[in-house]
Coordinates of C-alpha atoms in Angstrom, one line a residue:
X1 CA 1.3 -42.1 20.1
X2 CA 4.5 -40.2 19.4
X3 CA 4.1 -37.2 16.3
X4 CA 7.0 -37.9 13.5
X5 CA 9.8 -36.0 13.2
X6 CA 10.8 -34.1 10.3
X7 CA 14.0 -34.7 9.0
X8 CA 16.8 -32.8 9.5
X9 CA 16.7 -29.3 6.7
X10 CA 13.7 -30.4 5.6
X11 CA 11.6 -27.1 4.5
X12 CA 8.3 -26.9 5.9
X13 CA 5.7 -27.9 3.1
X14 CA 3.3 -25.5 1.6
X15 CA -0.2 -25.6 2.7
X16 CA -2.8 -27.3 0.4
X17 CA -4.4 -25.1 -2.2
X18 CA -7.9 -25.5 -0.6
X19 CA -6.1 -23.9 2.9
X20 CA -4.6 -21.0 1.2
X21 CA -6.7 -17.7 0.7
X22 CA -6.1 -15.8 -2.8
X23 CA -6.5 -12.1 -2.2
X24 CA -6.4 -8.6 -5.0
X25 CA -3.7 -6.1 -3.3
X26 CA -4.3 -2.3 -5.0
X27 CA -1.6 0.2 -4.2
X28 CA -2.4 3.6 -5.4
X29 CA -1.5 7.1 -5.4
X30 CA -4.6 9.1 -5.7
X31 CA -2.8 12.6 -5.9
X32 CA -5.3 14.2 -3.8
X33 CA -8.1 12.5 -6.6
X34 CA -7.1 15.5 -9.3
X35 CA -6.5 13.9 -12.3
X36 CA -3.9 14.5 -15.2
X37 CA -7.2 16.8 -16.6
X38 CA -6.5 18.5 -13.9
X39 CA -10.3 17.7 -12.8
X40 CA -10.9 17.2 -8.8
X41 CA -12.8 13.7 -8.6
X42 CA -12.9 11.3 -5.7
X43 CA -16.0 9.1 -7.6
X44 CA -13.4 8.4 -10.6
X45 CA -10.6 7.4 -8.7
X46 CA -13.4 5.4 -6.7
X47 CA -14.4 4.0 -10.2
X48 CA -10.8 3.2 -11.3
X49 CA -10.4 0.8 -8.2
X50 CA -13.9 -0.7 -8.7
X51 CA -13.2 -1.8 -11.9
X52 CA -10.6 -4.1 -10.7
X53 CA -12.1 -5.5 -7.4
X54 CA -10.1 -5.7 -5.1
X55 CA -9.4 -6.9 -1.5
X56 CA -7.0 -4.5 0.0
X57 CA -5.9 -1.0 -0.8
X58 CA -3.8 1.2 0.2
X59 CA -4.0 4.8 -0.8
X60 CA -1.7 7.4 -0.3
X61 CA -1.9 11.3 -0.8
X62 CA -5.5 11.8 0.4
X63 CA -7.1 14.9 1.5
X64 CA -9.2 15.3 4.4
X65 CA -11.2 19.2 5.1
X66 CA -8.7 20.5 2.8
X67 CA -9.8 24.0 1.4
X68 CA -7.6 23.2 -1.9
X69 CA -10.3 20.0 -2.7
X70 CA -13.2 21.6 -1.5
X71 CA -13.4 20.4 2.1
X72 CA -14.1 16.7 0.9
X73 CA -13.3 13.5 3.1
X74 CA -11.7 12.0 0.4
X75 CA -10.8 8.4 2.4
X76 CA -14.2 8.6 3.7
X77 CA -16.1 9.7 0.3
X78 CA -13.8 6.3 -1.4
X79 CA -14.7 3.7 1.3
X80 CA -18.0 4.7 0.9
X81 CA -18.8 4.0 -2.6
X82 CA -16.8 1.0 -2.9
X83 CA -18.5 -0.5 0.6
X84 CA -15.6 -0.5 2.5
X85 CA -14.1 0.0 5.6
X86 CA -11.6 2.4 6.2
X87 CA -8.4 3.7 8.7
X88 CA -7.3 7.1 7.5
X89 CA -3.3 8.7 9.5
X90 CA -2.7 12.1 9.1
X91 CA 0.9 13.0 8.0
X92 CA 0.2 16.2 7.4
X93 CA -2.3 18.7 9.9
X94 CA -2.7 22.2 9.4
X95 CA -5.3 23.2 11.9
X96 CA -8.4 21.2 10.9
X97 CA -7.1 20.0 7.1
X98 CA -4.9 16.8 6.7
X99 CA -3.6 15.0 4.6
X100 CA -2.3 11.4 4.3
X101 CA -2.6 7.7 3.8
X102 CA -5.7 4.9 4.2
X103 CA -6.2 1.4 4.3
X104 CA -9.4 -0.2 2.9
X105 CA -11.2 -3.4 3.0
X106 CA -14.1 -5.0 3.1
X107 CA -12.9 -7.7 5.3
X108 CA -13.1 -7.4 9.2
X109 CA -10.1 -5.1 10.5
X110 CA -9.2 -3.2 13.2
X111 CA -6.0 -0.3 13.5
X112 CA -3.1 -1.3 15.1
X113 CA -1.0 1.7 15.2
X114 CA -1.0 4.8 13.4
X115 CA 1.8 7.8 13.4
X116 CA 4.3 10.1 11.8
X117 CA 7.9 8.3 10.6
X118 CA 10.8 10.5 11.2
X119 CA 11.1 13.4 8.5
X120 CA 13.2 16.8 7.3
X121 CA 11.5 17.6 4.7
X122 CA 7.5 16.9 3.9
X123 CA 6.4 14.9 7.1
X124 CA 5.3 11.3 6.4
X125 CA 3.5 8.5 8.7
X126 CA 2.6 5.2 8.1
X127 CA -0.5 2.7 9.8
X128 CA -0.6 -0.7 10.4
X129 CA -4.0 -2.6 10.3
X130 CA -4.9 -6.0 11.5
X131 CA -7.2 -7.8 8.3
X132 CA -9.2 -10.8 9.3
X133 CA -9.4 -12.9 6.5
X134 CA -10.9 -16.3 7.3
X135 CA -9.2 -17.5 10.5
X136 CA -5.8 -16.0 9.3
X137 CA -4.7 -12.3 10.5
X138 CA -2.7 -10.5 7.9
X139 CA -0.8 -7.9 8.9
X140 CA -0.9 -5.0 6.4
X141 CA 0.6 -2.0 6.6
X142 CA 0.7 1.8 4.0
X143 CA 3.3 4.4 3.3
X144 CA 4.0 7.2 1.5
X145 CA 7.7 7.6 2.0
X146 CA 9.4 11.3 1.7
X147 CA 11.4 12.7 -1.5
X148 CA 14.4 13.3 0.1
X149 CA 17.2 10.2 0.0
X150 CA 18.5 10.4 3.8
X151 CA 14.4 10.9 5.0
X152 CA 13.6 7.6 3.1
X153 CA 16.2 5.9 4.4
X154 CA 15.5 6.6 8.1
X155 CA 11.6 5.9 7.4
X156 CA 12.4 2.9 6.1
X157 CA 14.5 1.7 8.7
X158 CA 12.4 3.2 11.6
X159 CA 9.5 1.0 9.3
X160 CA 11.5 -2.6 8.9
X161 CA 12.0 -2.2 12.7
X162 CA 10.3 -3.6 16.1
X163 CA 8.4 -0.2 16.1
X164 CA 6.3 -1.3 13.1
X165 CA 7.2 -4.9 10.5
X166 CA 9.1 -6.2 13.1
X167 CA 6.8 -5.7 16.2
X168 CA 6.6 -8.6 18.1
X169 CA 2.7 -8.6 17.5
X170 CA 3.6 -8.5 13.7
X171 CA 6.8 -10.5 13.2
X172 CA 6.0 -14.4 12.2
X173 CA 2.7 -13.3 10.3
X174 CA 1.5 -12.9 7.8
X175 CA 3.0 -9.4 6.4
X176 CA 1.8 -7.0 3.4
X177 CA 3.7 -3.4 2.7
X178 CA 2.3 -1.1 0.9
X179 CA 2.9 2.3 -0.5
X180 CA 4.6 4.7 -2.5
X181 CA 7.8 4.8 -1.6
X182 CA 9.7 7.2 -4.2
X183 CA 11.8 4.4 -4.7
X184 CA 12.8 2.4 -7.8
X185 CA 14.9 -0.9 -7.6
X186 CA 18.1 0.8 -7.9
X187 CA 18.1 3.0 -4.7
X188 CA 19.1 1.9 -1.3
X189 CA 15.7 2.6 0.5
X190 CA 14.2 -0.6 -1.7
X191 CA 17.0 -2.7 -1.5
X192 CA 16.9 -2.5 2.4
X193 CA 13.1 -3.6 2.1
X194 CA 13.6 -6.0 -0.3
X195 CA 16.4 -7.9 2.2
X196 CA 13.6 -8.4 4.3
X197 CA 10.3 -8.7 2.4
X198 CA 9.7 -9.9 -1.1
X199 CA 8.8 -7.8 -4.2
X200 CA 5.5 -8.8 -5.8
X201 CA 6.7 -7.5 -9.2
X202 CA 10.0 -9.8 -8.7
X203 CA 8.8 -12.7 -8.1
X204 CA 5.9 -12.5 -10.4
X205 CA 8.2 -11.0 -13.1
X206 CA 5.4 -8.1 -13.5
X207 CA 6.4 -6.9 -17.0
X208 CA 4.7 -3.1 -17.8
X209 CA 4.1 -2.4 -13.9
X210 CA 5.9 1.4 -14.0
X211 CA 3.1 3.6 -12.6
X212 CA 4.5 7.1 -12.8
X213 CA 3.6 9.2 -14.3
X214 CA 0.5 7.5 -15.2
X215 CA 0.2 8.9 -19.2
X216 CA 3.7 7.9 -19.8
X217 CA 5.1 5.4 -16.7
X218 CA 8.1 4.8 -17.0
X219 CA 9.1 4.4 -13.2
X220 CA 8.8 2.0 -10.2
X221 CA 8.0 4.0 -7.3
X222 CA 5.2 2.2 -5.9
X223 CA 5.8 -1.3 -4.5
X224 CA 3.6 -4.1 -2.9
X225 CA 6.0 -6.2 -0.4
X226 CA 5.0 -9.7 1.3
X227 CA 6.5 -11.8 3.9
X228 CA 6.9 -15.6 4.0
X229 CA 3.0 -16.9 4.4
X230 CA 2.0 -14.5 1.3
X231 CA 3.0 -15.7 -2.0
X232 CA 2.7 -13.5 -5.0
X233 CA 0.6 -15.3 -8.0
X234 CA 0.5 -12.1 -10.4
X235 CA 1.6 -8.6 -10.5
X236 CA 0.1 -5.4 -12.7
X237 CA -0.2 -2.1 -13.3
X238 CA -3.1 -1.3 -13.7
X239 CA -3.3 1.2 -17.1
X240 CA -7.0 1.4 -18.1
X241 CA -7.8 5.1 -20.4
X242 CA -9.5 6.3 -17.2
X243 CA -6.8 5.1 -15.0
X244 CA -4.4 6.9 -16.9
X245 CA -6.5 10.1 -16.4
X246 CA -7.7 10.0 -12.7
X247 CA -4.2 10.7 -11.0
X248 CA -0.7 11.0 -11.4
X249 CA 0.0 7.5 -10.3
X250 CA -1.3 4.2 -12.0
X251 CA -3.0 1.5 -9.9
X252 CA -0.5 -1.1 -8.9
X253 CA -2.6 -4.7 -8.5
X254 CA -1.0 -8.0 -6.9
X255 CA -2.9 -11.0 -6.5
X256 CA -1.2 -13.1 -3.9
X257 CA -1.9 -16.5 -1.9
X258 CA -2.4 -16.2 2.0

């Protein structure tokens, strides 16, 4: 028996409800888990994420044998108490301290690449994780980008290229970027990602999602990006009292259909 064809411009329909997996994306800036007391505490930022429960995070600016925060694996010391999983890259390695980014989940995952993007100033990397989620394979992937306009720019693209988003392994699938990329809506850096990927915050309309600096935000730096095959259902920043008091940076929270 011959399968129907679709008509001609027809858009593919969306999968039923009861096929699609809803999933809590955290983006969040942990400052190296010293707060705005200026109080060194990986167990509160730990605290902070627990309270909203979610899926996925990616954390940026952690330390890892650093002398300044007391030696403490700060990705591992996280994962830990929330029951997670975790890949932890390196941007920064001076002798045995580093300093960098981490994925998390409690789902089944497994690194795909890790490395450094191309810098000037501060150096910056990114990793790319695999997530098994059901019988779908989400492709998620953390940044911190640098503060310099031209390094942001040539991260991003060396990022949104067949090196990393576009990788023939990644491209088609399932896609979630996250990170802080020291970029509000006005710049060039997220206009570039934002002519490929979609802006959680946009298409949810995310009012009161500015996350820096967390006492007063006023700025959207950090951004959760999805591909087609992720649909964004809610966007928020995430500004409880101890929130506003464990780092720099406020939580950013997505909830989004896979």
């Amino acid at each position: 028996m011959n399968k129907p064809v679709a008509a001609a411009n027809t858009p593919p329909a969306s999968p039923p409800l009861a096929a699609r997996t809803r999933l809590k994306v955290l983006s969040y800036n942990v400052h190296s888990c010293i707060g705005t007391d200026r109080k060194l505490d990986p167990e509160r930022i730990a605290e902070v994420i627990a309270e909203v429960n979610p899926d996925i995070i990616g954390l940026q600016e952690l330390d890892v044998g650093r002398m300044r925060t007391a030696g403490v694996d700060q990705a591992h010391t996280i994962a830990s108490l929330l029951k997670m999983e975790f890949h932890f890259h390196p941007a920064l390695r001076v002798q045995e301290e580093h300093y960098g980014d981490a994925i998390l989940t409690a789902f089944p995952a497994r690194l795909i690449k890790a490395g450094d993007l191309r810098s000037t100033g501060e150096q910056r990397g990114a990793l790319w994780v695999e997530v098994d989620v059901g019988d779908k394979k989400l492709q998620v992937f953390n940044t911190h980008l640098g503060l310099r306009g031209a390094d942001r720019l040539n991260q991003i693209g060396e990022l949104l290229g067949p090196s990393w988003i576009n990788h023939p392994d990644a491209a088609g699938k399932p896609r979630i970027l996250i990170g802080d990329f020291n970029s509000p809506p006005i710049t060039a850096t997220y206009k570039a990602i934002a002519r490929q990927l979609t802006d959680v915050q946009r298409k949810t309309n995310g009012r009161n999602a500015a996350t820096y600096p967390s006492r007063f935000p006023f700025m959207k730096i950090d951004h959760i990006f999805v591909s087609d095959g992720v649909e964004a259902v809610e966007t928020t920043a995430v500004s409880t009292p101890l929130a506003r008091l464990a780092s720099d940076h406020l939580p950013l929270l997505a909830t989004v259909d896979v």
